[in-house]
Coordinates of C-alpha atoms in Angstrom, one line a residue:
X920 CA -24.3 0.2 -31.4
X921 CA -23.7 -0.2 -35.0
X922 CA -20.1 -1.5 -35.1
X923 CA -20.0 -4.7 -37.2
X924 CA -18.5 -7.9 -35.9
X925 CA -15.9 -7.8 -38.7
X926 CA -14.8 -4.2 -37.7
X927 CA -14.4 -5.2 -34.0
X928 CA -12.4 -8.4 -34.9
X929 CA -10.2 -6.4 -37.3
X930 CA -9.3 -3.9 -34.5
X931 CA -8.4 -6.8 -32.1
X932 CA -6.3 -8.5 -34.8
X933 CA -4.5 -5.3 -35.6
X934 CA -3.7 -4.7 -31.9
X935 CA -2.4 -8.3 -31.7
X936 CA -5.0 -9.2 -29.0
X937 CA -6.5 -11.9 -31.2
X938 CA -5.1 -14.2 -34.0
X939 CA -6.5 -14.0 -37.5
X940 CA -7.5 -17.7 -37.3
X941 CA -9.4 -17.2 -34.1
X942 CA -11.1 -14.1 -35.6
X943 CA -12.3 -16.0 -38.7
X944 CA -13.7 -18.8 -36.5
X945 CA -15.5 -16.3 -34.2
X946 CA -17.0 -14.5 -37.1
X947 CA -18.5 -17.8 -38.4
X948 CA -19.8 -18.8 -35.0
X949 CA -21.3 -15.3 -34.4
X950 CA -23.2 -15.5 -37.7
X951 CA -24.3 -19.1 -37.2
X952 CA -25.5 -18.6 -33.6
X953 CA -26.8 -15.1 -34.1
X954 CA -24.7 -14.1 -31.0
X955 CA -22.9 -10.7 -30.6
X956 CA -19.2 -11.3 -31.3
X957 CA -18.2 -9.3 -28.2
X958 CA -20.3 -11.6 -26.0
X959 CA -18.6 -14.6 -27.6
X960 CA -15.1 -13.2 -27.0
X961 CA -15.8 -12.6 -23.3
X962 CA -17.6 -15.9 -22.8
X963 CA -14.7 -17.9 -24.3
X964 CA -12.2 -15.8 -22.3
X965 CA -10.3 -14.9 -25.4
X966 CA -10.3 -11.1 -24.7
X967 CA -11.2 -9.1 -21.6
X968 CA -14.4 -7.1 -21.7
X969 CA -12.5 -3.8 -21.6
X970 CA -10.5 -4.7 -24.7
X971 CA -13.7 -5.7 -26.5
X972 CA -15.3 -2.3 -25.7
X973 CA -12.1 -0.5 -26.6
X974 CA -12.2 -2.2 -30.0
X975 CA -15.9 -1.4 -30.4
X976 CA -15.2 2.2 -29.6
X977 CA -12.3 2.3 -32.1
X978 CA -14.6 0.8 -34.8
X979 CA -17.2 3.4 -34.1
X980 CA -14.8 6.3 -34.1
X981 CA -15.6 7.1 -30.4
X982 CA -12.8 7.8 -27.9
X983 CA -12.3 5.2 -25.2
X984 CA -11.3 6.0 -21.6
X985 CA -10.0 3.8 -18.8
X986 CA -11.4 5.1 -15.5
X987 CA -9.6 2.7 -13.2
X988 CA -7.0 4.7 -11.2
X989 CA -8.3 8.0 -12.6
X990 CA -8.7 10.7 -10.0
X991 CA -12.0 12.7 -10.6
X992 CA -12.6 16.0 -9.0
X993 CA -16.0 16.1 -7.0
X994 CA -16.8 19.5 -8.5
X995 CA -16.8 17.8 -12.0
X996 CA -19.1 15.1 -10.6
X997 CA -21.5 17.8 -9.4
X998 CA -22.4 18.7 -13.0
X999 CA -24.4 15.5 -13.3
X1000 CA -27.0 14.5 -10.7
X1001 CA -26.6 11.0 -9.2
X1002 CA -30.0 9.6 -10.4
X1003 CA -29.0 10.5 -14.0
X1004 CA -25.6 8.9 -13.7
X1005 CA -27.1 5.7 -12.3
X1006 CA -30.0 5.5 -14.8
X1007 CA -27.9 6.0 -17.9
X1008 CA -24.7 4.4 -16.6
X1009 CA -22.5 7.4 -17.2
X1010 CA -20.1 9.6 -15.2
X1011 CA -18.4 13.0 -15.9
X1012 CA -14.6 12.7 -15.4
X1013 CA -13.1 16.0 -16.7
X1014 CA -14.0 19.6 -17.3
X1015 CA -12.1 22.0 -19.6
X1016 CA -12.8 25.6 -18.5
X1017 CA -11.2 27.0 -21.7
X1018 CA -13.7 25.3 -24.0
X1019 CA -16.5 24.8 -21.4
X1020 CA -16.4 21.1 -22.3
X1021 CA -17.5 18.4 -19.9
X1022 CA -16.1 15.0 -20.7
X1023 CA -18.5 12.1 -19.9
X1024 CA -17.8 8.4 -19.8
X1025 CA -20.8 6.5 -21.0
X1026 CA -21.8 2.9 -21.5
X1027 CA -23.6 4.1 -24.7
X1028 CA -21.7 7.2 -26.0
X1029 CA -23.9 7.3 -29.1
X1030 CA -27.1 8.0 -27.2
X1031 CA -27.5 11.5 -28.5
X1032 CA -30.8 12.1 -26.6
X1033 CA -28.9 11.6 -23.3
X1034 CA -26.0 13.8 -24.5
X1035 CA -28.5 16.6 -25.4
X1036 CA -30.2 16.2 -22.0
X1037 CA -26.8 16.4 -20.2
X1038 CA -25.9 19.6 -22.2
X1039 CA -29.2 21.3 -21.1
X1040 CA -28.8 20.1 -17.5
X1041 CA -25.2 21.2 -17.1
X1042 CA -25.1 24.2 -19.5
X1043 CA -21.8 22.8 -20.9
X1044 CA -20.7 21.2 -24.2
X1045 CA -20.6 17.4 -23.6
X1046 CA -17.8 15.2 -25.1
X1047 CA -18.8 11.5 -24.9
X1048 CA -16.4 8.7 -24.3
X1049 CA -16.9 5.0 -24.1
X1050 CA -15.9 3.2 -20.8
X1051 CA -16.7 -0.2 -19.3
X1052 CA -20.1 -0.2 -17.4
X1053 CA -18.4 -1.8 -14.4
X1054 CA -15.8 1.0 -14.1
X1055 CA -18.5 3.7 -14.4
X1056 CA -20.6 2.0 -11.7
X1057 CA -17.6 1.8 -9.4
X1058 CA -16.8 5.5 -9.8
X1059 CA -20.5 6.4 -9.2
X1060 CA -20.5 4.3 -6.0
X1061 CA -17.2 5.7 -4.8
X1062 CA -17.9 9.4 -5.3
X1063 CA -21.7 9.9 -5.3
X1064 CA -22.3 7.7 -2.2
X1065 CA -19.8 9.9 -0.3
X1066 CA -21.9 12.9 -1.5
X1067 CA -18.6 14.7 -2.2
X1068 CA -19.9 16.6 -5.2
X1069 CA -22.6 18.3 -3.1
X1070 CA -20.1 18.9 -0.3
X1071 CA -17.5 20.5 -2.6
X1072 CA -20.1 22.7 -4.3
X1073 CA -21.3 23.9 -0.9
X1074 CA -17.7 24.5 0.2
X1075 CA -16.9 26.4 -2.9
X1076 CA -20.0 28.6 -2.3
X1077 CA -18.9 29.3 1.2
X1078 CA -15.2 29.9 0.5
X1079 CA -13.9 33.3 -0.5
X1080 CA -10.5 34.4 -1.8
X1081 CA -9.8 35.8 1.7
X1082 CA -8.0 33.8 4.4
X1083 CA -9.7 30.7 5.8
X1084 CA -11.6 31.0 9.1
X1085 CA -9.4 30.1 12.1
X1086 CA -10.7 27.7 14.8
X1087 CA -9.5 27.3 18.3
X1088 CA -8.1 23.9 19.2
X1089 CA -10.6 23.4 22.0
X1090 CA -13.7 23.4 19.8
X1091 CA -13.4 19.9 18.5
X1092 CA -17.0 19.0 18.9
X1093 CA -18.2 22.1 17.0
X1094 CA -15.7 21.6 14.2
X1095 CA -16.7 17.9 13.6
X1096 CA -20.3 19.0 13.2
X1097 CA -19.6 21.7 10.7
X1098 CA -20.2 21.0 7.0
X1099 CA -19.3 20.6 4.2
X1100 CA -15.5 20.5 4.8
X1101 CA -15.9 18.1 7.7
X1102 CA -17.9 15.8 5.4
X1103 CA -15.1 15.9 2.8
X1104 CA -12.5 15.0 5.3
X1105 CA -14.7 12.2 6.6
X1106 CA -15.3 10.9 3.1
X1107 CA -11.5 10.8 2.4
X1108 CA -11.0 8.8 5.6
X1109 CA -13.9 6.4 4.9
X1110 CA -12.4 5.8 1.4
X1111 CA -9.0 5.0 3.1
X1112 CA -10.6 2.4 5.3
X1113 CA -12.5 0.8 2.4
X1114 CA -9.3 0.6 0.3
X1115 CA -7.3 -0.9 3.3
X1116 CA -4.9 2.1 2.9
X1117 CA -1.9 2.4 5.2
X1118 CA -1.4 6.1 4.4
X1119 CA -3.3 9.1 2.9
X1120 CA -1.4 11.8 1.1
X1121 CA -3.1 15.2 0.6
X1122 CA -0.8 17.1 -1.8
X1123 CA -1.2 20.7 -3.2
X1124 CA -0.3 20.8 -6.9
X1125 CA -0.2 23.7 -9.4
X1126 CA -3.8 23.0 -10.3
X1127 CA -6.0 20.8 -8.1
X1128 CA -5.1 19.2 -4.7
X1129 CA -4.6 15.5 -5.2
X1130 CA -5.5 12.8 -2.7
X1131 CA -3.5 9.6 -2.9
X1132 CA -3.8 6.4 -0.9
X1133 CA -1.0 3.9 -0.3
X1134 CA -2.6 0.4 -0.7
X1135 CA -0.3 -2.7 -0.2
X1136 CA 2.7 -0.4 -0.4
X1137 CA 1.8 1.3 -3.7
X1138 CA 0.4 4.8 -4.0
X1139 CA -2.8 5.3 -6.1
X1140 CA -4.5 8.6 -7.0
X1141 CA -8.2 8.4 -6.3
X1142 CA -9.5 11.9 -5.8
X1143 CA -8.8 15.5 -6.9
X1144 CA -10.1 18.5 -4.9
X1145 CA -10.4 22.1 -6.2
X1146 CA -7.3 24.1 -5.1
X1147 CA -9.6 26.7 -3.4
X1148 CA -10.6 24.1 -0.8
X1149 CA -7.0 23.0 0.0
X1150 CA -6.5 25.3 3.0
X1151 CA -9.9 24.5 4.5
X1152 CA -9.3 20.7 4.3
X1153 CA -5.8 21.0 5.7
X1154 CA -7.1 23.3 8.6
X1155 CA -9.8 20.7 9.4
X1156 CA -7.3 17.9 9.6
X1157 CA -4.9 20.0 11.7
X1158 CA -7.7 20.8 14.2
X1159 CA -8.6 17.1 14.5
X1160 CA -5.0 16.4 15.1
X1161 CA -4.7 19.2 17.7
X1162 CA -2.1 21.0 15.6
X1163 CA -1.6 24.8 15.2
X1164 CA -3.6 25.8 12.2
X1165 CA -2.0 29.3 12.0
X1166 CA 1.5 27.8 11.9
X1167 CA 2.3 27.0 8.2
X1168 CA 6.0 27.5 8.0
X1169 CA 7.3 24.5 10.0
X1170 CA 6.4 20.8 10.0
X1171 CA 4.0 19.6 12.7
X1172 CA 2.8 16.3 14.0
X1173 CA -0.7 15.3 15.4
X1174 CA -2.9 12.4 16.2
X1175 CA -6.6 11.5 16.4
X1176 CA -8.9 8.5 16.1
X1177 CA -11.5 7.8 13.4
X1178 CA -14.3 5.2 13.5
X1179 CA -16.4 3.8 10.6
X1180 CA -18.8 1.1 11.6
X1181 CA -16.8 -1.6 13.4
X1182 CA -13.5 -0.3 12.1
X1183 CA -11.5 2.1 14.3
X1184 CA -8.2 3.6 13.3
X1185 CA -5.5 5.7 15.0
X1186 CA -4.3 8.4 12.6
X1187 CA -0.8 9.9 12.9
X1188 CA -0.8 13.2 11.1
X1189 CA 2.3 14.9 9.6
X1190 CA 2.2 18.3 7.9
X1191 CA 5.0 19.7 5.8
X1192 CA 5.2 23.1 4.0
X1193 CA 5.8 22.8 0.3
X1194 CA 6.1 25.5 -2.5
X1195 CA 2.4 25.1 -3.3
X1196 CA 1.1 24.9 0.3
X1197 CA 1.0 22.5 3.2
X1198 CA 1.1 18.7 2.4
X1199 CA -0.6 16.3 4.9
X1200 CA 0.3 12.7 5.3
X1201 CA -1.9 10.6 7.6
X1202 CA -0.7 7.1 8.7
X1203 CA -3.6 4.8 9.5
X1204 CA -3.0 2.3 12.3
X1205 CA -5.8 -0.3 12.9
X1206 CA -7.0 -0.6 16.5
X1207 CA -8.7 -3.9 15.7
X1208 CA -7.5 -7.0 13.9
X1209 CA -4.7 -8.0 16.2
X1210 CA -1.0 -8.7 15.6
X1211 CA -0.2 -11.4 13.0
X1212 CA 1.7 -14.5 13.9
X1213 CA 5.1 -15.3 12.5
X1214 CA 3.5 -17.9 10.2
X1215 CA 1.0 -15.3 8.9
X1216 CA 3.8 -12.9 8.1
X1217 CA 5.4 -15.5 5.8
X1218 CA 8.1 -17.0 8.0
X1219 CA 8.4 -20.8 7.7
X1220 CA 10.7 -23.8 7.5
X1221 CA 14.3 -23.4 8.7
X1222 CA 14.0 -19.6 8.9
X1223 CA 11.1 -19.8 11.3
X1224 CA 12.9 -22.5 13.3
X1225 CA 16.1 -20.5 13.6
X1226 CA 14.2 -17.4 14.7
X1227 CA 12.1 -19.3 17.3
X1228 CA 15.2 -20.9 18.8
X1229 CA 17.0 -17.6 19.1
X1230 CA 14.0 -15.7 20.7
X1231 CA 13.6 -18.4 23.3
X1232 CA 17.1 -17.9 24.6
X1233 CA 17.2 -16.1 27.9
X1234 CA 19.5 -13.3 26.8
X1235 CA 21.3 -11.8 23.7
X1236 CA 20.4 -9.5 20.8
X1237 CA 18.1 -10.4 17.9
X1238 CA 18.1 -7.9 15.0
X1239 CA 15.6 -7.3 12.2
X1240 CA 17.0 -5.5 9.2
X1241 CA 15.6 -3.9 6.0
X1242 CA 14.9 -0.5 4.6
X1243 CA 12.1 1.8 5.8
X1244 CA 8.7 0.3 5.2
X1245 CA 9.8 -3.3 5.0
X1246 CA 7.7 -4.5 8.0
X1247 CA 10.5 -4.7 10.6
X1248 CA 8.3 -3.3 13.4
X1249 CA 5.5 -5.7 12.6
X1250 CA 7.8 -8.7 12.8
X1251 CA 9.1 -7.5 16.2
X1252 CA 5.5 -7.1 17.4
X1253 CA 4.7 -10.6 16.3
X1254 CA 7.8 -11.8 18.3
X1255 CA 6.7 -9.9 21.4
X1256 CA 3.1 -11.2 21.1
X1257 CA 4.6 -14.8 21.1
X1258 CA 6.8 -14.1 24.2
X1259 CA 4.2 -12.0 26.1
X1260 CA 3.0 -13.6 29.4
X1261 CA 2.6 -12.7 33.0
X1262 CA 6.0 -14.2 34.0
X1263 CA 8.1 -11.7 32.0
X1264 CA 8.5 -8.0 32.1
X1265 CA 8.6 -6.7 28.5
X1266 CA 9.6 -3.0 27.9
X1267 CA 9.7 -1.3 24.5
X1268 CA 11.2 2.0 23.4
X1269 CA 9.6 3.2 20.1
X1270 CA 9.4 6.1 17.7
X1271 CA 6.4 6.1 17.6
X1272 CA 4.4 3.4 19.4
X1273 CA 2.5 2.0 16.4
X1274 CA 0.4 -0.7 18.1
X1275 CA -0.5 -1.0 21.7
X1276 CA 0.1 -4.5 23.1
X1277 CA -1.7 -5.5 26.3
X1278 CA 0.7 -6.4 29.1
X1279 CA 3.7 -4.7 27.5
X1280 CA 5.2 -1.5 28.9
X1281 CA 5.6 0.7 25.8
X1282 CA 7.4 4.0 25.8
X1283 CA 7.5 6.6 23.0
X1284 CA 10.8 8.5 22.7
X1285 CA 10.6 12.3 23.0
X1286 CA 14.0 13.9 22.0
X1287 CA 12.9 17.4 22.8
X1288 CA 12.2 16.4 26.4
X1289 CA 15.5 14.4 26.5
X1290 CA 14.0 11.0 26.1
X1291 CA 16.0 9.3 23.3
X1292 CA 16.7 5.7 22.6
X1293 CA 20.0 5.9 24.6
X1294 CA 18.6 7.7 27.7
X1295 CA 15.4 5.5 27.7
X1296 CA 17.5 2.3 27.4
X1297 CA 19.7 3.4 30.3
X1298 CA 16.5 3.9 32.4
X1299 CA 15.0 0.6 31.3
X1300 CA 17.9 -1.3 33.0
X1301 CA 16.7 0.0 36.4
X1302 CA 13.1 -1.3 35.7
X1303 CA 14.0 -5.0 36.1
X1304 CA 13.1 -6.0 32.5
X1305 CA 13.4 -9.5 31.0
X1306 CA 12.8 -8.5 27.4
X1307 CA 13.7 -5.1 25.9
X1308 CA 12.7 -3.8 22.5
X1309 CA 14.6 -0.8 21.2
X1310 CA 12.9 0.6 18.1
X1311 CA 16.2 1.3 16.2
X1312 CA 19.9 1.2 16.8
X1313 CA 21.1 4.3 15.2
X1314 CA 24.1 5.6 17.2
X1315 CA 27.1 4.5 19.2
X1316 CA 25.6 5.1 22.6
X1317 CA 22.5 3.0 21.9
X1318 CA 24.7 0.2 20.3
X1319 CA 26.8 0.0 23.5
X1320 CA 23.9 0.0 25.8
X1321 CA 22.0 -2.7 23.8
X1322 CA 25.1 -4.9 23.8
X1323 CA 25.7 -4.4 27.6
X1324 CA 22.0 -5.2 28.3
X1325 CA 22.3 -8.4 26.3
X1326 CA 25.5 -9.4 28.1
X1327 CA 24.0 -8.8 31.5
X1328 CA 21.1 -11.2 31.1
X1329 CA 18.4 -9.4 29.1
X1330 CA 16.8 -10.5 25.8
X1331 CA 17.1 -7.5 23.4
X1332 CA 15.3 -6.9 20.1
X1333 CA 16.0 -4.0 17.7
X1334 CA 16.1 -3.0 14.1
X1335 CA 18.9 -1.8 11.7
X1336 CA 18.7 -0.1 8.3
X1337 CA 20.8 -2.5 6.2
X1338 CA 20.0 -4.1 2.9
X1339 CA 20.3 -7.7 4.1
X1340 CA 20.8 -9.8 7.2
X1341 CA 24.6 -10.2 6.8
X1342 CA 25.0 -6.4 6.5
X1343 CA 23.9 -6.0 10.2
X1344 CA 27.3 -7.2 11.6
X1345 CA 29.6 -4.7 9.7
X1346 CA 27.0 -2.0 10.6
X1347 CA 27.3 -2.7 14.3
X1348 CA 31.0 -2.6 14.0
X1349 CA 30.8 0.8 12.2
X1350 CA 28.7 2.1 15.1
X1351 CA 31.7 1.4 17.4
X1352 CA 30.8 -2.0 18.9
X1353 CA 33.8 -4.2 19.7
X1354 CA 33.9 -7.4 17.6
X1355 CA 34.3 -9.7 20.6
X1356 CA 31.2 -8.2 22.3
X1357 CA 29.1 -8.5 19.1
X1358 CA 30.2 -12.1 18.7
X1359 CA 29.2 -12.9 22.3
X1360 CA 25.9 -10.9 22.4
X1361 CA 24.3 -11.5 18.9
X1362 CA 21.8 -14.4 18.7
X1363 CA 20.3 -14.1 15.2
X1364 CA 19.7 -11.6 12.4
X1365 CA 16.6 -11.4 10.2
X1366 CA 16.5 -9.6 6.8
X1367 CA 13.2 -8.9 5.3
X1368 CA 11.1 -7.2 2.6
X1369 CA 7.4 -6.9 1.9
X1370 CA 5.7 -7.9 -1.4
X1371 CA 2.1 -8.0 -2.5
X1372 CA 0.0 -11.2 -2.5
X1373 CA -1.8 -12.3 -5.7
X1374 CA -5.6 -11.8 -5.4
X1375 CA -7.0 -15.3 -4.8
X1376 CA -10.2 -14.6 -6.8
X1377 CA -8.6 -13.6 -10.1
X1378 CA -5.3 -15.6 -9.9
X1379 CA -4.3 -17.5 -13.0
X1380 CA -1.5 -19.8 -13.9
X1381 CA 0.8 -19.2 -16.8
X1382 CA 3.9 -20.8 -18.4
X1383 CA 7.0 -18.5 -18.1
X1384 CA 9.6 -18.1 -20.8
X1385 CA 12.5 -20.4 -21.0
X1386 CA 15.0 -17.7 -19.9
X1387 CA 12.8 -17.0 -16.8
X1388 CA 12.7 -20.7 -15.9
X1389 CA 16.5 -20.9 -16.2
X1390 CA 16.9 -17.9 -13.9
X1391 CA 14.5 -19.4 -11.4
X1392 CA 16.5 -22.7 -11.4
X1393 CA 19.8 -20.8 -11.1
X1394 CA 18.6 -18.8 -8.1
X1395 CA 16.9 -21.7 -6.3
X1396 CA 19.5 -24.3 -7.0
X1397 CA 19.0 -27.4 -4.8
X1398 CA 15.8 -26.0 -3.3
X1399 CA 14.0 -26.8 -6.6
X1400 CA 14.4 -30.4 -7.8
X1401 CA 15.6 -30.6 -11.4
X1402 CA 12.5 -32.5 -12.6
X1403 CA 10.0 -30.1 -11.0
X1404 CA 7.9 -28.3 -13.7
X1405 CA 7.9 -24.5 -13.2
X1406 CA 4.6 -22.6 -13.3
X1407 CA 4.1 -19.0 -12.3
X1408 CA 1.0 -17.1 -11.3
X1409 CA -0.5 -13.6 -11.7
X1410 CA -3.6 -11.7 -10.9
X1411 CA -5.8 -11.1 -14.0
X1412 CA -7.7 -8.2 -12.5
X1413 CA -10.9 -9.5 -14.1
X1414 CA -13.3 -12.4 -13.6
X1415 CA -15.4 -13.6 -16.5
X1416 CA -14.5 -10.4 -18.4
X1417 CA -15.5 -8.1 -15.6
X1418 CA -13.4 -6.3 -13.0
X1419 CA -12.5 -8.5 -10.1
X1420 CA -14.7 -7.4 -7.1
X1421 CA -12.2 -8.7 -4.5
X1422 CA -9.2 -6.7 -5.5
X1423 CA -10.9 -3.9 -7.5
X1424 CA -8.9 -4.8 -10.6
X1425 CA -5.5 -4.4 -8.9
X1426 CA -4.6 -8.1 -9.2
X1427 CA -3.1 -8.0 -5.7
X1428 CA -4.7 -8.3 -2.3
X1429 CA -2.8 -7.9 1.0
X1430 CA 1.0 -8.4 1.6
X1431 CA 3.4 -10.9 2.9
X1432 CA 7.1 -10.9 3.9
X1433 CA 10.1 -12.6 2.3
X1434 CA 12.8 -13.4 4.8
X1435 CA 16.4 -14.5 5.4
X1436 CA 17.3 -15.6 8.9
X1437 CA 20.7 -16.8 10.2
X1438 CA 21.7 -17.6 13.7
X1439 CA 25.2 -16.5 14.8
X1440 CA 27.0 -19.8 14.8
X1441 CA 30.6 -20.5 15.9
X1442 CA 31.8 -20.0 12.3
X1443 CA 30.1 -16.7 12.0
X1444 CA 31.5 -15.6 15.4
X1445 CA 35.0 -16.3 14.2
X1446 CA 34.4 -14.0 11.1
X1447 CA 33.0 -11.3 13.4
X1448 CA 36.2 -11.4 15.4
X1449 CA 38.3 -10.8 12.3
X1450 CA 36.0 -8.0 11.0
X1451 CA 35.2 -10.0 7.9
X1452 CA 33.3 -8.2 5.1
X1453 CA 29.6 -8.8 4.6
X1454 CA 30.1 -11.1 1.6
X1455 CA 32.1 -13.6 3.6
X1456 CA 29.6 -13.7 6.4
X1457 CA 26.8 -14.2 3.9
X1458 CA 28.7 -17.1 2.3
X1459 CA 29.1 -18.9 5.6
X1460 CA 25.4 -18.3 6.5
X1461 CA 24.3 -19.8 3.1
X1462 CA 26.7 -22.7 3.6
X1463 CA 25.0 -23.4 6.9
X1464 CA 21.5 -23.5 5.3
X1465 CA 20.3 -19.9 5.1
X1466 CA 17.7 -19.3 2.4
X1467 CA 18.2 -15.8 1.0
X1468 CA 15.4 -13.3 0.6
X1469 CA 15.5 -13.6 -3.1
X1470 CA 15.3 -17.4 -2.9
X1471 CA 12.4 -17.2 -0.4
X1472 CA 10.6 -14.8 -2.7
X1473 CA 11.2 -17.1 -5.8
X1474 CA 9.9 -20.1 -3.8
X1475 CA 6.7 -18.1 -2.9
X1476 CA 6.3 -17.1 -6.5
X1477 CA 6.6 -20.7 -7.8
X1478 CA 4.0 -21.7 -5.1
X1479 CA 1.6 -19.0 -6.3
X1480 CA 1.6 -16.7 -3.3
X1481 CA 3.1 -13.7 -5.2
X1482 CA 4.5 -12.8 -8.6
X1483 CA 8.1 -12.9 -9.8
X1484 CA 7.8 -9.2 -10.6
X1485 CA 6.9 -8.3 -7.0
X1486 CA 9.9 -10.3 -5.7
X1487 CA 12.3 -8.6 -8.1
X1488 CA 10.8 -5.2 -7.2
X1489 CA 11.6 -5.5 -3.5
X1490 CA 14.5 -8.0 -3.3
X1491 CA 16.6 -7.5 -6.5
X1492 CA 20.3 -7.0 -5.6

């Protein structure tokens, strides 16, 4: 491509991605060594490859497009055959019906022979954009390998404006074999497993239906389906989940299993009527992989010791607190896995049962049949349990029963929706528990959040600003010696100028917990008896050595496990 080295460097300097001094030095080196200035920039790690290509596109007067995170409809993909996309490193990403224009991302957007060929092949006007070859290849792998383009085209040919065909719930085998809708659903689920997604959202919009995946707690849009296929895709999922496909006015729940290679997942399906049609959310629960240990979750030091001491007591209540999606259930499962042996009878009451643990008697509540947390807990006490897990304490009756179970010799575990560990005590009192009973029954309280781990492959160290360092020292106090130099870390998303293959350019890979744990000491018990506010309880807990969630997160950021931004996102007051 005919952009001069000087033009590329001028664009990078103007966008403040390169200093003028560095640009002058690079220009001389490029001329002396007869090396492309873009290659020099990437080799010396001065600028990412994507920024170099964007500067080159700007210099050539060609639009640049970032494909990462862009949802591309399979019917757009179907305009260009897979062999053509692979051979010329290009991918169509948008189609404008009004102007009959097909937008195509290309490694070489000035290859007019290829553009002319694409126009003849597709019958559309082609607008060429520059994109990084790695991003193009990734999109090609993601969508063409799933054969979604062909499946969508076939589905569009089969579909008519009339109502979608209705299947009987007993014909599961026949439904799974039918194409192409079944293959589209299968491809959506395969993508979810590849991305390590915890949830899949299929959402009808004014235009297309968008498919989003929740990866490490963050939603990302990966796919757009034509609106005409929405009802067919929803019907297929509802059939797999043994739900009523002719009932679209009320929410429904379903469940089915899906296997891809060695990976098998249990899917919990929830449908909800919206103004544009039914929305489906599928929660993916891995059947393989096992339950993490407390260490693997991120518990350590005094917090881990306090929790281990409290769970080894023969009776009492241990509470895990935090908002929805903060990993409370996973922590409780890790605790049960540690306590599980043939000498104890462990019983759980959950909504729903998320993971099945061998040797544990797990019960799922069913309010419509009269099985609630309260009624289930009352029945549990006649089943000779040693350890009881109640999914959530949410009403006065459950609170009273849990406390009575703890006082009569049972070890009880449960969760509460409070912002921090100290907030659990006022919450129990608000639910009608007597202070003297809470003081006697409560062993320990855990507060937690989940933050993303930095990708180990593209992790890099950097020097934070002085104000950030001061804030870290202020928060950590005596936990960080005054003479300790502060370095922080972040995921770059690229390795040697190319997108990181481990995290897919996301900079994060996997998640970890940040915790605060305090045992109910004699001092805390006295405060409970006087109905002291949350702030006073927290002060005593900190005075007795509790590390707060924010402090735990800052320590993990300084150690390089996560970023400061992640900690503040989940644990900021």
